[in-house]
Tab-separated table of C-alpha atoms in Angstrom:
chain	number	residue	atom	x	y	z
A	1	MET	CA	10.444	-15.192	10.584
A	2	ARG	CA	8.574	-12.291	10.888
A	3	ILE	CA	7.330	-10.790	7.799
A	4	MET	CA	6.652	-7.258	6.100
A	5	PHE	CA	5.103	-7.803	2.723
A	6	VAL	CA	3.515	-4.420	0.490
A	7	ALA	CA	2.739	-0.787	1.216
A	8	ALA	CA	1.537	0.347	1.904
A	9	THR	CA	-1.331	0.795	1.632
A	10	LEU	CA	-4.808	1.755	1.784
A	11	LEU	CA	-8.189	2.942	1.566
A	12	ALA	CA	-11.987	2.609	0.427
A	13	THR	CA	-13.887	-0.299	-0.753
A	14	SER	CA	-16.730	1.557	-2.527
A	15	VAL	CA	-16.490	6.009	-2.349
A	16	VAL	CA	-19.313	8.195	-0.086
A	17	SER	CA	-19.803	11.109	-2.487
A	18	THR	CA	-21.278	14.480	-1.083
A	19	ALA	CA	-22.706	17.534	-2.352
A	20	THR	CA	-19.862	19.373	-0.703
A	21	ALA	CA	-17.442	17.817	-0.643
A	22	ALA	CA	-13.970	19.524	1.169
A	23	PRO	CA	-10.710	20.251	-0.782
A	24	THR	CA	-8.607	17.628	-2.105
A	25	ALA	CA	-5.931	18.197	0.278
A	26	ARG	CA	-1.918	17.552	-0.965
A	27	VAL	CA	-0.213	15.846	0.983
A	28	GLY	CA	3.507	14.562	1.243
A	29	GLY	CA	6.234	13.501	4.200
A	30	GLY	CA	5.209	10.906	6.967
A	31	TYR	CA	4.642	7.847	5.644
A	32	THR	CA	2.159	4.344	4.928
A	33	TYR	CA	2.392	1.281	7.542
A	34	VAL	CA	1.124	-2.213	6.781
A	35	GLU	CA	1.388	-4.117	9.172
A	36	LEU	CA	0.740	-8.418	7.813
A	37	SER	CA	-1.359	-10.994	8.933
A	38	GLU	CA	-0.635	-14.665	10.355
A	39	THR	CA	-2.079	-15.541	7.521
A	40	PHE	CA	-0.158	-14.052	4.780
A	41	VAL	CA	3.132	-14.385	7.072
A	42	GLY	CA	2.558	-17.867	7.202
A	43	ALA	CA	1.633	-18.626	3.548
A	44	LEU	CA	5.506	-17.226	2.401
A	45	GLU	CA	7.527	-19.570	5.299
A	46	ALA	CA	5.536	-21.964	4.060
A	47	LEU	CA	7.343	-20.791	1.087
A	48	GLU	CA	9.770	-20.110	2.332
A	49	VAL	CA	9.889	-16.740	0.621
A	50	LYS	CA	12.401	-14.194	2.038
A	51	PRO	CA	11.149	-10.711	1.991
A	52	LYS	CA	14.246	-7.720	1.535
A	53	ALA	CA	13.044	-4.212	1.665
A	54	ILE	CA	15.095	-2.102	0.095
A	55	GLU	CA	16.188	1.496	1.442
A	56	PRO	CA	14.985	3.609	1.837
A	57	GLY	CA	11.082	1.516	2.895
A	58	ARG	CA	11.831	-0.476	6.225
A	59	LEU	CA	10.733	-4.032	7.393
A	60	LYS	CA	11.055	-4.269	11.193
A	61	ARG	CA	9.103	-6.592	13.756
A	62	GLY	CA	6.503	-7.277	10.777
A	63	VAL	CA	5.709	-3.683	10.289
A	64	LEU	CA	6.769	-2.820	6.831
A	65	ARG	CA	7.107	0.885	6.060
A	66	PHE	CA	7.264	3.340	3.216
A	67	PRO	CA	7.728	7.061	3.470
A	68	ILE	CA	5.082	8.848	1.368
A	69	PRO	CA	6.976	12.204	-1.673
A	70	GLY	CA	3.677	13.820	-2.353
A	71	GLY	CA	-0.069	12.885	-3.483
A	72	ALA	CA	-3.221	14.375	-3.407
A	73	LEU	CA	-6.430	13.596	-0.958
A	74	ASP	CA	-10.225	14.572	-0.655
A	75	LEU	CA	-10.055	14.912	3.353
A	76	ASP	CA	-14.171	13.702	2.495
A	77	THR	CA	-13.849	10.438	1.214
A	78	ALA	CA	-9.772	10.008	1.172
A	79	ARG	CA	-10.029	9.463	-3.224
A	80	GLY	CA	-6.881	10.312	-4.655
A	81	ASP	CA	-3.913	9.162	-4.898
A	82	VAL	CA	-0.485	8.316	-2.390
A	83	PHE	CA	2.529	7.690	-3.767
A	84	HIS	CA	5.476	5.868	-2.089
A	85	LEU	CA	9.745	5.446	-2.041
A	86	GLY	CA	11.632	2.674	-1.407
A	87	SER	CA	10.743	-1.531	-2.810
A	88	LEU	CA	10.035	-5.331	-1.474
A	89	TYR	CA	12.119	-8.244	-3.077
A	90	LEU	CA	11.063	-11.758	-1.869
A	91	MET	CA	13.176	-14.263	-3.423
A	92	ALA	CA	13.691	-17.999	-3.226
A	93	ASP	CA	14.836	-20.943	-5.271
A	94	GLY	CA	16.987	-18.214	-7.322
A	95	THR	CA	13.000	-16.176	-7.836
A	96	LYS	CA	13.634	-12.565	-7.661
A	97	VAL	CA	10.490	-11.146	-7.653
A	98	GLY	CA	10.454	-6.964	-7.860
A	99	LEU	CA	7.531	-4.454	-6.610
A	100	LEU	CA	7.969	-1.722	-6.927
A	101	ASN	CA	6.838	2.612	-6.964
A	102	PHE	CA	3.674	1.492	-5.016
A	103	ILE	CA	1.150	3.892	-5.709
A	104	ILE	CA	-2.521	3.480	-3.780
A	105	ASP	CA	-5.463	4.411	-5.822
A	106	THR	CA	-8.494	5.143	-4.298
A	107	THR	CA	-10.006	7.065	-7.076
A	108	PRO	CA	-11.772	3.131	-8.618
A	109	MET	CA	-14.721	2.205	-8.127
A	110	ASP	CA	-12.292	-0.127	-5.765
A	111	PRO	CA	-9.701	1.011	-4.515
A	112	VAL	CA	-6.090	-0.786	-5.547
A	113	LEU	CA	-2.445	-0.296	-4.501
A	114	THR	CA	-0.518	-1.000	-7.752
A	115	GLY	CA	3.446	-1.377	-7.629
A	116	LEU	CA	5.931	-2.369	-11.045
A	117	VAL	CA	7.239	-5.964	-11.082
A	118	THR	CA	10.205	-6.987	-11.970
A	119	VAL	CA	11.331	-10.188	-12.308
A	120	ASN	CA	14.658	-11.775	-12.057
A	121	GLY	CA	15.579	-7.575	-13.229
A	122	ASP	CA	13.426	-7.838	-15.740
A	123	LEU	CA	10.310	-5.786	-16.245
A	124	VAL	CA	6.674	-7.423	-16.316
A	125	ASP	CA	3.971	-4.692	-15.904
A	126	ARG	CA	2.042	-2.283	-13.402
A	127	VAL	CA	0.406	-4.578	-11.217
A	128	PRO	CA	-2.274	-4.090	-8.698
A	129	LEU	CA	-1.271	-5.919	-6.114
A	130	PHE	CA	-4.182	-5.484	-3.141
A	131	ASN	CA	-7.668	-4.196	-2.737
A	132	LEU	CA	-7.890	-1.815	0.203
A	133	GLY	CA	-10.818	-1.277	1.915
A	134	LEU	CA	-11.678	1.434	4.264
A	135	THR	CA	-12.731	1.170	7.932
A	136	GLU	CA	-12.750	4.380	9.623
A	137	ALA	CA	-12.857	8.148	7.469
A	138	PRO	CA	-9.834	10.329	7.638
A	139	GLU	CA	-8.715	11.919	10.626
A	140	LEU	CA	-7.445	16.084	9.855
A	141	ARG	CA	-5.286	17.656	13.030
A	142	LYS	CA	-2.765	20.284	13.078
A	143	ARG	CA	-2.689	19.938	9.203
A	144	ARG	CA	-1.751	16.117	9.708
A	145	LEU	CA	-3.225	14.118	8.132
A	146	GLN	CA	-3.965	10.018	9.260
A	147	VAL	CA	-6.040	7.231	7.692
A	148	GLN	CA	-5.904	4.367	10.257
A	149	ASN	CA	-7.176	0.541	9.580
A	150	VAL	CA	-7.144	0.232	6.760
A	151	ASN	CA	-7.332	-3.906	4.785
A	152	VAL	CA	-5.127	-4.883	2.240
A	153	THR	CA	-6.309	-8.144	0.607
A	154	LEU	CA	-4.227	-9.596	-2.446
A	155	THR	CA	-5.897	-8.524	-6.571
A	156	GLY	CA	-6.514	-11.993	-7.995
A	157	GLU	CA	-4.202	-10.798	-10.617
A	158	ALA	CA	-1.321	-10.318	-7.878
A	159	ALA	CA	-2.101	-13.843	-7.107
A	160	GLU	CA	-2.106	-15.706	-10.756
A	161	ALA	CA	0.781	-13.654	-10.196
A	162	LEU	CA	2.453	-15.109	-7.380
A	163	ASN	CA	1.729	-18.291	-8.152
A	164	ASN	CA	2.751	-18.861	-11.472
A	165	ILE	CA	6.244	-17.337	-11.109
A	166	PHE	CA	6.453	-19.827	-7.698
A	167	GLY	CA	5.126	-22.468	-8.804
A	168	VAL	CA	2.303	-22.910	-6.457
A	169	ASP	CA	-1.117	-22.210	-5.833
A	170	VAL	CA	-0.863	-20.720	-2.167
A	171	PHE	CA	-2.321	-17.509	-2.903
A	172	VAL	CA	-5.700	-16.063	-3.533
A	173	GLU	CA	-7.951	-13.615	-4.544
A	174	GLY	CA	-9.148	-12.294	-0.984
A	175	LEU	CA	-5.635	-13.273	0.291
A	176	ASP	CA	-5.479	-11.279	4.128
A	177	ILE	CA	-2.732	-9.628	4.220
A	178	GLY	CA	-2.852	-6.993	6.731
A	179	VAL	CA	-3.336	-3.843	7.953
A	180	ALA	CA	-2.173	-0.550	7.079
A	181	THR	CA	-2.438	3.469	8.006
A	182	ILE	CA	-1.050	5.696	6.867
A	183	LYS	CA	0.802	8.678	8.007
A	184	THR	CA	1.223	11.785	6.473
A	185	LYS	CA	1.245	16.165	5.669
A	186	VAL	CA	-1.509	18.331	4.400
A	187	VAL	CA	1.317	20.548	2.318
A	188	ASP	CA	-0.963	22.653	0.237
A	189	TYR	CA	-5.191	23.027	-0.105
A	190	ASP	CA	-6.750	22.264	-4.269
A	191	ASP	CA	-9.704	25.319	-3.585
A	192	ASP	CA	-12.141	25.946	-5.817
A	193	ASP	CA	-12.171	29.367	-4.276
A	194	ASP	CA	-8.527	29.877	-4.736
A	195	ASP	CA	-7.665	32.384	-7.435
């Protein structure tokens, strides 16, 4: 069974600062795609965990896709936030874990993708789900912004939560989740030269 987990996701293990930063771009439209690793797919299959994407998210042929309604990113460093629509549910043995309202946050030293977590309909908390490693600089062409080859790994907090919820010990910090790509459009620039 081919499956896809979370969105998202995105950006840098470290943030490079420059003396002359590019303007911050307000973004909207497009999608974040995540192609799951065989390691993560195998772990879910072994546990018989069944994923289900909730519209407008989509799960198809091992790739999860979530729409981007808005956000803002610095064009040099990719620091900022990117918001997503849609949800993902993981179901096994009567337990239904919901992952909702994904936010890519690249402003901290260790960029993450966070999400609201529910268990059988009860809200647990907003949890840092995945660490994000940027391997290439953002590309901007004709107001289309793209970030590719973002390494997505499981956070320690998410690993502990999933192990506790499903009663297993297979999830570990740093587990390879897959590779993410963000494709969105620049809506406007926030530049110091603007009035």
